[in-house]
Short mmCIF file of C-alpha atoms and ligand atoms in Angstrom, two decimals:
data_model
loop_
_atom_site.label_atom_id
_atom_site.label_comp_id
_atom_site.label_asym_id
_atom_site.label_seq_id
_atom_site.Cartn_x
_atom_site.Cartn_y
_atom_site.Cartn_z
CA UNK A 234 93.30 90.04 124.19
CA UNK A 235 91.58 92.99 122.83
CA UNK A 236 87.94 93.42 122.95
CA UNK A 237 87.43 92.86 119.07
CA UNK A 238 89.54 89.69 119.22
CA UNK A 239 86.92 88.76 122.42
CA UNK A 240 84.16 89.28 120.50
CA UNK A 241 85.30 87.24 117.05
CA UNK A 242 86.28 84.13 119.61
CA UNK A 243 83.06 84.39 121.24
CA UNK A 244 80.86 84.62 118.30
CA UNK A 245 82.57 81.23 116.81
CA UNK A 246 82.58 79.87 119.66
CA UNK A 247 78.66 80.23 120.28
CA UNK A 248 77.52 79.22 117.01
CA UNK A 249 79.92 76.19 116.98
CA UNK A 250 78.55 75.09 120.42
CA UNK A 251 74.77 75.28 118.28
CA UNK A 252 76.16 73.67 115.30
CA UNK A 253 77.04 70.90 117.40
CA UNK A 254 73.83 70.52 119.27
CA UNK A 255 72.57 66.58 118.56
CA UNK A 256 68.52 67.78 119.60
CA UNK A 257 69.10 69.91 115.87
CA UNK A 258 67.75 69.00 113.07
CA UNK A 259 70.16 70.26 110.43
CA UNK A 260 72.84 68.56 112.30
CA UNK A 261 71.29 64.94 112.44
CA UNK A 262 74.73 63.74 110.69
CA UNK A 263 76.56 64.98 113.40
CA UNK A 264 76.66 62.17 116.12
CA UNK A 265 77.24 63.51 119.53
CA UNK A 266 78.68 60.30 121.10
CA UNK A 267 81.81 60.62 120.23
CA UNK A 268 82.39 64.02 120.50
CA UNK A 269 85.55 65.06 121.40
CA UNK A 270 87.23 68.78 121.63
CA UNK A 271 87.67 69.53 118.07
CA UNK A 272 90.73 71.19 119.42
CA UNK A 273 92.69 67.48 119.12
CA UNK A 274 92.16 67.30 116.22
CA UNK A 275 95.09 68.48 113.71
CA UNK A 276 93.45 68.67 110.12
CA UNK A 277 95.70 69.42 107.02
CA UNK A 278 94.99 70.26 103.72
CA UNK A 279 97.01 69.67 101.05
CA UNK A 280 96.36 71.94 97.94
CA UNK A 281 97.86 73.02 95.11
CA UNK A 282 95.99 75.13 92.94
CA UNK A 283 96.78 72.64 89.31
CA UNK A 284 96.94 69.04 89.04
CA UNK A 285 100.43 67.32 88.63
CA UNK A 286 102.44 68.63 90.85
CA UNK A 287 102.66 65.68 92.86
CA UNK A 288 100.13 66.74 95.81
CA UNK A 289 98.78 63.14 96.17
CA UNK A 290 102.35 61.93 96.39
CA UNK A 291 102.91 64.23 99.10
CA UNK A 292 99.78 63.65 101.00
CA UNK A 293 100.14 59.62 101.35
CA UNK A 294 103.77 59.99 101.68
CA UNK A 295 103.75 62.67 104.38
CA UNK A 296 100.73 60.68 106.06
CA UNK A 297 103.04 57.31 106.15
CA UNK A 298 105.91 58.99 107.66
CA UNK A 299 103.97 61.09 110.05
CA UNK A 300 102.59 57.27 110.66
CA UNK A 301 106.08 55.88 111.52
CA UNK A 302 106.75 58.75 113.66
CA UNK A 303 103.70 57.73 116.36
CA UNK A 304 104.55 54.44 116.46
CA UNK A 305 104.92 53.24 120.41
CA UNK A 306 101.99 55.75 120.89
CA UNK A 307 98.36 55.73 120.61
CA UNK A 308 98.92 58.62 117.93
CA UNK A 309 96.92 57.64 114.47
CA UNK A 310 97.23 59.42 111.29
CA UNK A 311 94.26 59.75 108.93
CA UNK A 312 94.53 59.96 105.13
CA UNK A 313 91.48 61.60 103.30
CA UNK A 314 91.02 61.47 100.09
CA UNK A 315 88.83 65.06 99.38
CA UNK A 316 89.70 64.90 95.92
CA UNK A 317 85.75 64.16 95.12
CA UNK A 318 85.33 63.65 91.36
CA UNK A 319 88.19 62.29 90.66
CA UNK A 320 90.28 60.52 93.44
CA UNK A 321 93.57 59.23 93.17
CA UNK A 322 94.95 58.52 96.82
CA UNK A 323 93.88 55.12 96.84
CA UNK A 324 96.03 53.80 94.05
CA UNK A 325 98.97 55.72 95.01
CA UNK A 326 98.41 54.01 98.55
CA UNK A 327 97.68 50.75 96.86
CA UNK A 328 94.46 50.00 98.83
CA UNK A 329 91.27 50.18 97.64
CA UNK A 330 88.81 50.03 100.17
CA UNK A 331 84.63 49.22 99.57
CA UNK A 332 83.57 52.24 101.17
CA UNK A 333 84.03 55.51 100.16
CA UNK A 334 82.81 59.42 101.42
CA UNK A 335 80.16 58.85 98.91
CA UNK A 336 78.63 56.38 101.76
CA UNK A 337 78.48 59.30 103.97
CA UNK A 338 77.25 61.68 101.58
CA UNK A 339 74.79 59.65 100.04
CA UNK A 340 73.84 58.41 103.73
CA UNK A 341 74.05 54.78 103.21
CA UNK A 342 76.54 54.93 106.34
CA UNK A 343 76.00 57.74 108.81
CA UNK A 344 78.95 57.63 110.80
CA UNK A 345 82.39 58.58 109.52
CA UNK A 346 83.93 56.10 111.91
CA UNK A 347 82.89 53.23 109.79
CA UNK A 348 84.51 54.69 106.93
CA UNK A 349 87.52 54.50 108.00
CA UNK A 350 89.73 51.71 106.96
CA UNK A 351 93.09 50.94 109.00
CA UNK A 352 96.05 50.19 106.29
CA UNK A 353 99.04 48.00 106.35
CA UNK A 354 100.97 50.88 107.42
CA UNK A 355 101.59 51.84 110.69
CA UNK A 356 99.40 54.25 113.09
CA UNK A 357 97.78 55.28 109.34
CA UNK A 358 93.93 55.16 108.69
CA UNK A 359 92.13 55.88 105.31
CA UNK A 360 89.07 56.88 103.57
CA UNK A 361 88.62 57.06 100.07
CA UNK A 362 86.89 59.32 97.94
CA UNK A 363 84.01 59.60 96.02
CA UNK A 364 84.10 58.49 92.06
CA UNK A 365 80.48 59.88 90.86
CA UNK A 366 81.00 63.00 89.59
CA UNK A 367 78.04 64.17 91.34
CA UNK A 368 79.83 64.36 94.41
CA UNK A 369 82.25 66.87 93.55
CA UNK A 370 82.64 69.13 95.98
CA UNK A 371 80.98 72.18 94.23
CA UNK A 372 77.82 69.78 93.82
CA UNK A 373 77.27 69.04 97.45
CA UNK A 374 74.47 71.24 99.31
CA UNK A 375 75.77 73.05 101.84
CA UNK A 376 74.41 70.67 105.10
CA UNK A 377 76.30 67.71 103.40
CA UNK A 378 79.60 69.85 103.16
CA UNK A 379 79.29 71.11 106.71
CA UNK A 380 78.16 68.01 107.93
CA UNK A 381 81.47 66.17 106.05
CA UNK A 382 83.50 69.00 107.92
CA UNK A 383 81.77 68.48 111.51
CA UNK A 384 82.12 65.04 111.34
CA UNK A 385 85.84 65.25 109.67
CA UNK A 386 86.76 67.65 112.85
CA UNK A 387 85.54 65.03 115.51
CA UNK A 388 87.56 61.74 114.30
CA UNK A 389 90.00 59.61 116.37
CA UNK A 390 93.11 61.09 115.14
CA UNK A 391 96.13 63.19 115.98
CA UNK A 392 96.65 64.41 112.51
CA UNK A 393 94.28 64.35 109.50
CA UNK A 394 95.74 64.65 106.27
CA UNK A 395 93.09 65.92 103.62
CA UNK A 396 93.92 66.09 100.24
CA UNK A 397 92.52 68.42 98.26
CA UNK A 398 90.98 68.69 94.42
CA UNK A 399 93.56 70.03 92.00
CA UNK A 400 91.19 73.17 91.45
CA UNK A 401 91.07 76.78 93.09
CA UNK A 402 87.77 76.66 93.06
CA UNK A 403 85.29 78.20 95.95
CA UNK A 404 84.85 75.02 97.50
CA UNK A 405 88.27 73.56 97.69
CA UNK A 406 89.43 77.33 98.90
CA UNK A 407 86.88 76.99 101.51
CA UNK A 408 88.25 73.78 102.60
CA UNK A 409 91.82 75.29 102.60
CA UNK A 410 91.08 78.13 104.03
CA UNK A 411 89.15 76.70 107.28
CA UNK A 412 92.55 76.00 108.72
CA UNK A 413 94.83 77.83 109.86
CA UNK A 414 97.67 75.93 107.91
CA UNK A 415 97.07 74.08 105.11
CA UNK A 416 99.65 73.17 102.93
CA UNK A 417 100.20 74.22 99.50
CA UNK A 418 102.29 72.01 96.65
CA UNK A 419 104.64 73.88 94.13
CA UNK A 420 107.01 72.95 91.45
CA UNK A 421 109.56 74.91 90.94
CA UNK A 422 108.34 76.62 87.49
CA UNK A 423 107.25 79.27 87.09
CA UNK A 424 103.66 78.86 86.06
CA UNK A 425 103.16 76.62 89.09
CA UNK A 426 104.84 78.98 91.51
CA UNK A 427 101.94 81.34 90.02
CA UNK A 428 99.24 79.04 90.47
CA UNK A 429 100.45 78.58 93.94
CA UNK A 430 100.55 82.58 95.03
CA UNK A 431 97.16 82.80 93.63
CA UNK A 432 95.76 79.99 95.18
CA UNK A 433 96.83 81.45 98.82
CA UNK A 434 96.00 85.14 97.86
CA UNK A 435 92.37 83.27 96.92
CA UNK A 436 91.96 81.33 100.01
CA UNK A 437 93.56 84.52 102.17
CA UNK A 438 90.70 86.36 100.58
CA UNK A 439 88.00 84.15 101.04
CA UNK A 440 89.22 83.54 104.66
CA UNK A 441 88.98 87.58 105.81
CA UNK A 442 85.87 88.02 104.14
CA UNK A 443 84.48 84.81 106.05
CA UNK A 444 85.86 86.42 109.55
CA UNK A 445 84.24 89.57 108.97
CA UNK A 446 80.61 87.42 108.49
CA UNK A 447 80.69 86.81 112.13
CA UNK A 448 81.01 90.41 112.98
CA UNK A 449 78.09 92.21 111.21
CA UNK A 450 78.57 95.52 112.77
CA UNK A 451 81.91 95.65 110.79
CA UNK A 452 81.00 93.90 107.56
CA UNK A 453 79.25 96.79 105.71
CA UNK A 454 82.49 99.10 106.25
CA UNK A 455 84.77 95.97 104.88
CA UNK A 456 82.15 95.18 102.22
CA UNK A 457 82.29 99.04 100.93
CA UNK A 458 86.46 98.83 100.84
CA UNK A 459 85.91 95.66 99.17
CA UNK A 460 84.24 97.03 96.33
CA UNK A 461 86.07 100.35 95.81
CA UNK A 462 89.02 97.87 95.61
CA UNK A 463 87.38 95.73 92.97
CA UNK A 464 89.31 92.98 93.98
CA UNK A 465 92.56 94.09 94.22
CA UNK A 466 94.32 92.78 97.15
CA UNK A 467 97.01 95.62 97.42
CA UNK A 468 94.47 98.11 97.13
CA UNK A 469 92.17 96.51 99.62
CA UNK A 470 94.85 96.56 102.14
CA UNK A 471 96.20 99.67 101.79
CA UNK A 472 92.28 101.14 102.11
CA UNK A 473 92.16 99.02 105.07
CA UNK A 474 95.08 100.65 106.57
CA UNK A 475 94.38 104.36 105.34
CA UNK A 476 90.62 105.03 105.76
CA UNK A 477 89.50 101.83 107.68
CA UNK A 478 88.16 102.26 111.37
CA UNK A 479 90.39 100.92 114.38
CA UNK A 480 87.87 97.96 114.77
CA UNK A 481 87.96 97.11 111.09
CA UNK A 482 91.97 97.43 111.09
CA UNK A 483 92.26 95.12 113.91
CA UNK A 484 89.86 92.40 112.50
CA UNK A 485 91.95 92.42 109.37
CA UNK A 486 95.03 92.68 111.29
CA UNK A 487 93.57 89.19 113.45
CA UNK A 488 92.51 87.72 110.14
CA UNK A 489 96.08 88.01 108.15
CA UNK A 490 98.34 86.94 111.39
CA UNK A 491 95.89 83.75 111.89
CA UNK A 492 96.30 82.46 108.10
CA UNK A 493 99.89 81.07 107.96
CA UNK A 494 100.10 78.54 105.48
CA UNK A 495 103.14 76.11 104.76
CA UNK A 496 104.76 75.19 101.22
CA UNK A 497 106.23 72.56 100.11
CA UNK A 498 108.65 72.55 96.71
CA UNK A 499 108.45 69.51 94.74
CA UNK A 500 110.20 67.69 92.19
CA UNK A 501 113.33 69.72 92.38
CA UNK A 502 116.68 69.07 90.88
CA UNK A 503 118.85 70.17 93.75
CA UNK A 504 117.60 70.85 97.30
CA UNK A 505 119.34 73.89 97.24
CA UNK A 506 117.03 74.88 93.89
CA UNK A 507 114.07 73.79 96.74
CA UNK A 508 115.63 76.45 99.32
CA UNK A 509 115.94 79.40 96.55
CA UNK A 510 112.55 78.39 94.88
CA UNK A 511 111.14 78.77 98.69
CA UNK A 512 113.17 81.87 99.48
CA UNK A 513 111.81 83.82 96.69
CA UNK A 514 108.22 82.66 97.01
CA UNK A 515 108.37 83.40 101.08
CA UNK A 516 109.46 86.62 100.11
CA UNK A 517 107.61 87.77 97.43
CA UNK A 518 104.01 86.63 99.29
CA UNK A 519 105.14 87.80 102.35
CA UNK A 520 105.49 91.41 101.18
CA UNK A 521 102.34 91.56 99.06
CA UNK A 522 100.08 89.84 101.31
CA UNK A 523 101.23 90.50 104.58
CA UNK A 524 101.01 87.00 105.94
CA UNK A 525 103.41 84.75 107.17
CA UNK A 526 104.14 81.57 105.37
CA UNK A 527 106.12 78.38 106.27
CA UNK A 528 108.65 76.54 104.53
CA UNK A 529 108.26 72.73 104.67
CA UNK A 530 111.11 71.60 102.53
CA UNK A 531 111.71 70.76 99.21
CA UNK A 532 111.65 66.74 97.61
CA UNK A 533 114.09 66.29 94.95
CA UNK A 534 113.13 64.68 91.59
CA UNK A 535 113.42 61.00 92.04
CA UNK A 536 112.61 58.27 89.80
CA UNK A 537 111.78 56.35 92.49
CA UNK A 538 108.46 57.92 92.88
CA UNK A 539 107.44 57.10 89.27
CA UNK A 540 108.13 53.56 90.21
CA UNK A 541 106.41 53.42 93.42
CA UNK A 542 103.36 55.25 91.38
CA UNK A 543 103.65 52.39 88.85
CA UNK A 544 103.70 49.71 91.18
CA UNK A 545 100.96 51.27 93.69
CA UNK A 546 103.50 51.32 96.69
CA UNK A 547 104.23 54.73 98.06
CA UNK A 548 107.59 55.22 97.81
CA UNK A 549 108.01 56.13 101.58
CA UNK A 550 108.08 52.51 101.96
CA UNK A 551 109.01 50.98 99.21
CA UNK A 552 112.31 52.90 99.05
CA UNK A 553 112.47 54.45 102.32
CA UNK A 554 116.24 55.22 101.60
CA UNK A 555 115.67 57.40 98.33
CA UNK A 556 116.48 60.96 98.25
CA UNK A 557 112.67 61.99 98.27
CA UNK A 558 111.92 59.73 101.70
CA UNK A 559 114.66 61.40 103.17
CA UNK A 560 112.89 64.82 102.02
CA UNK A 561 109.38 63.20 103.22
CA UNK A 562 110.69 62.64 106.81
CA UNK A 563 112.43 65.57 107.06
CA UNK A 564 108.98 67.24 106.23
CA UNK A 565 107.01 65.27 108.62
CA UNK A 566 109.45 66.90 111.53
CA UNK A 567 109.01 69.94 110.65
CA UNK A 568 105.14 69.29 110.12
CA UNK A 569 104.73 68.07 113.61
CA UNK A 570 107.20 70.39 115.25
CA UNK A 571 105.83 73.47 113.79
CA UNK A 572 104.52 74.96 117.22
CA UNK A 573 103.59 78.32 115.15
CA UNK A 574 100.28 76.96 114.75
CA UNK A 575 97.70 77.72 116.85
CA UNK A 576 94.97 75.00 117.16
CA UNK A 577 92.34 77.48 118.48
CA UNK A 578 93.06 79.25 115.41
CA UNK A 579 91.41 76.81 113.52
CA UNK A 580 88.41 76.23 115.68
CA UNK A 581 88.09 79.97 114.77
CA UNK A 582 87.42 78.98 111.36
CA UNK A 583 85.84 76.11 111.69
CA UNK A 584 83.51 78.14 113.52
CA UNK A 585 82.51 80.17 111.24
CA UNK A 586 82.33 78.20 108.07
CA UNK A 587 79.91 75.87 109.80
CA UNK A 588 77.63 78.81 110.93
CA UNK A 589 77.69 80.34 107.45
CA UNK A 590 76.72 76.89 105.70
CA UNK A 591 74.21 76.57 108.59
CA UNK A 592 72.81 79.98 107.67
CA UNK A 593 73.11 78.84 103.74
CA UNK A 594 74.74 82.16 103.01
CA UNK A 595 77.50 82.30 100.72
CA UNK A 596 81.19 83.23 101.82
N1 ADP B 218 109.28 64.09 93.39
C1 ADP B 218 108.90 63.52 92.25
N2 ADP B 218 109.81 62.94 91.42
C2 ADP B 218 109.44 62.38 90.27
N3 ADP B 218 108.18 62.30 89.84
C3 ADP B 218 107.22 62.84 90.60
C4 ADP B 218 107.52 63.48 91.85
N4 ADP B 218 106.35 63.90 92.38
C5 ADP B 218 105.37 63.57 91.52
N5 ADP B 218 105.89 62.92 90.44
C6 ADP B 218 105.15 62.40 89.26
O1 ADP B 218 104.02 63.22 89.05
C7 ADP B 218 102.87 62.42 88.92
C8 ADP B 218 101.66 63.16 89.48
O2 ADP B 218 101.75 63.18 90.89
P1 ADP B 218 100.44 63.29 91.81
O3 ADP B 218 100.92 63.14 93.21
O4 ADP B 218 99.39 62.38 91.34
O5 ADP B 218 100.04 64.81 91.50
P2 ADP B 218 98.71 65.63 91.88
O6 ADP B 218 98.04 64.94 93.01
O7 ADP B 218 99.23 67.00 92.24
O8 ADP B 218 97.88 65.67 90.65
C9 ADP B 218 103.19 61.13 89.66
O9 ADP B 218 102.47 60.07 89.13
C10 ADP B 218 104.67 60.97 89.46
O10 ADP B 218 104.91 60.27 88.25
MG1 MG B 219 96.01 64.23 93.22
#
C-alpha cells in the first residue's frame, strides 16, 4: 500500500477510534456496549436523485428477499426508512410501527436497538421514519446526524438497507456517498437516466472533496484545482492529472477507485430494454467520471406492484412468482455476491464524515 494510501487509512482510522470514545461528550448517543466492528456491518443506500421511480419498492422488496436468502442463519436484514420528511416504507411494507427515528432524534429513546421492530417477514427488521418535517435530514444539527450514522453503523445486522429521500440534496449525498456502494434507482427515460448521472457525479464529488479533508497538507492544492475548475468535473480531472502533484494524483486516484456504486433499472418493458438502458449508462459514466459502476439488474413493469402498493403487501411476497420478484431475487444475488466491495472501504468514509460533523465543518 503506498504511503499516501497509509496515511488516509490511518487518519480515519484515528479519528473514528475518538468518535467512538463513550468517556466523550459529543458522543453521549453513542452507546459503547454493544459495540461491534463496524466492519460487519453492510449498510446500503438506496437513492435516486427524483421521487417515483420506484426506490421504496426496491428497498423493501430487495430487503425481503435478501431476508429469505438468510433464512437457516443468524443473518438479519434491516430496513430503514431515511426518507425523513416524508416516509413511505412503512405502508409499502404494511407495518406501521409506534416508534419512529424521530424517538432517537428527539431523544425520547436513546438506543437504536429499541427502535427496531422485527416484521412478519423473515430474518427482516424495521425502523420507520420520521413524519415532522422538522426532522428532515437537512434540519438535523450535525451531532444528531453523526450520532444517527454511529449508531446506524453499530446495529445487529448483516445488511442494512437505508432508503434514501428522493432529493440530491447535500445531506442525502452525504449519506450516499459515505459508502462505498450505494445503490442508485433509474427508469429507463431519459430525464431520469439524467437525474441519476448527476446524482452520482454529485455524491462522487462530495465524496473526493470529503477524502481530501482528512489530508490537510493536500487540500489547499485540490481546493485551488477546484476552483480554477469552477465545478466542472472533466476539467477538474483533467487538472488533476496534468498539473496536480504525485500525492494529490494518487489521493484522487484512491478516492475514484473506492466509489463504485451499483444501478438498478426499473420499470422496464423488456429486460433486454433493462440490459441496453444499463449498458449505455455504465458506459457513458464510466468514461466521464472515471469510476466503476455496477449493474444490479433491471425489474420489468409489472402490474403486480401497483397492486401490492394498493393493498400494502410488498409484492415480493404477495406474488413471489411475478416477473418483478423474479427480477428482485435475481438482484438480491447479485447484491450479496458482489465481492467488488470492499468493507474497509466504507469504514474509510465513515471515518471521515463522522470526524468532519465532529469538527462541525462543512463537506
Ligand atoms: N416495477 C414497477 N412496475 C409498475 N409500477 C411500479 C414499479 N415500480 C414502481 N411502480 C409504481 O411507482 C410508484 C412509486 O414507487 P415508489 O417505490 O414509492 O417510488 P419512490 O420511492 O422512488 O418515490 C409505486 O406506487 C408503483 O405504483
Ligand atoms: Mg420513496
Amino acid at each position: 500500500m503506498s504511503l499516501v494510501l497509509e496515511k488516509l487509512k490511518d487518519a480515519a482510522r484515528t479519528r473514528w477510534s475518538e468518535i467512538l470514545k463513550p468517556s466523550q461528550k459529543a458522543v453521549e448517543l453513542v452507546h459503547s456496549k454493544n459495540l461491534h466492528s463496524q466492519d460487519s456491518v453492510r449498510l446500503v443506500p438506496i437513492a435516486s436523485g427524483k421521487g417515483g421511480v420506484g426506490k421504496t419498492n426496491m428497498a423493501v422488496n430487495l430487503s425481503i428477499a435478501a431476508g429469505l436468502k438468510f433464512v437457516g442463519t443468524k443473518k438479519r436484514v434491516l430496513l430503514i426508512d431515511g426518507d425523513l420528511g416524508m416516509p413511505s416504507t412503512d405502508l409499502v411494507l404494511g407495518i406501521r410501527p409506534n416508534i419512529s427515528i424521530n424517538n432517537l432524534i428527539e431523544k425520547t429513546i436513546d438506543d437504536i436497538d429499541k427502535l427496531i421492530t422485527a416484521t412478519r417477514f423473515p430474518q427482516l427488521d424495521f425502523i420507520a421514519g420520521a413524519e415532522e418535517a422538522s426532522l428532515i435530514l437537512g434540519n438535523l444539527y450535525y451531532q444528531q446526524r453523526r450520532s444517527l450514522m454511529g449508531q446506524i453503523s453499530k446495529v445487529n445486522a448483516e445488511l442494512v438497507i437505508f432508503d434514501l429521500g428522493a432529493s440530491a440534496s447535500k445531506e442525502v449525498l452525504d449519506f450516499f456517498s459515505m459508502t462505498s456502494s450505494g445503490i442508485v434507482v433509474l427508469n429507463p427515460e431519459p430525464s431520469s437516466i439524467r437525474n441519476g448521472y448527476t446524482f452520482i457525479k454529485n455524491a462522487l464529488i462530495r465524496r473526493i472533496r470529503s477524502e481530501f479533508e482528512s489530508l490537510s497538507e493536500y487540500k489547499s492544492e485540490f481546493d485551488r484545482l477546484n476552483t480554477v475548475a469552477r465545478g466542472n468535473f472533466q476539467i477538474l480531472a483533467q487538472n488533476v492529472e496534468k498539473v496536480g502533484s504525485k500525492e494529490l494524483r494518487e489521493i484522487w486516484n484512491t478516492a475514484l477507485s473506492r466509489f463504485k456504486p451499483m444501478i438498478i433499472i426499473n420499470r422496464v418493458e423488456t429486460l433486454s430494454e433493462g440490459l441496453q438502458t444499463a449498458r449505455k449508462f455504465v458506459k457513458n459514466a464510466e468514461s466521464l467520471l472515471g469510476i466503476k459502476i455496477f449493474y444490479l439488474g433491471s425489474v420489468m413493469r409489472d402490474e403486480a406492484v401497483v397492486r401490492a402498493v394498493r393493498t400494502q403487501c410488498p409484492f415480493r411476497i404477495a406474488d413471489p412468482k411475478c416477473q418483478a420478484s423474479r427480477s428482485i431475487d435475481m438482484i438480491a444475488n447479485n447484491l450479496l455476491s458482489n465481492k467488488e466491495l470492499d468493507l474497509s472501504d466504507n469504514f474509510l468514509s465513515l471515518g471521515r464524515i463522522f470526524t468532519s460533523r465532529l469538527l462541525g465543518r462543512p463537506i
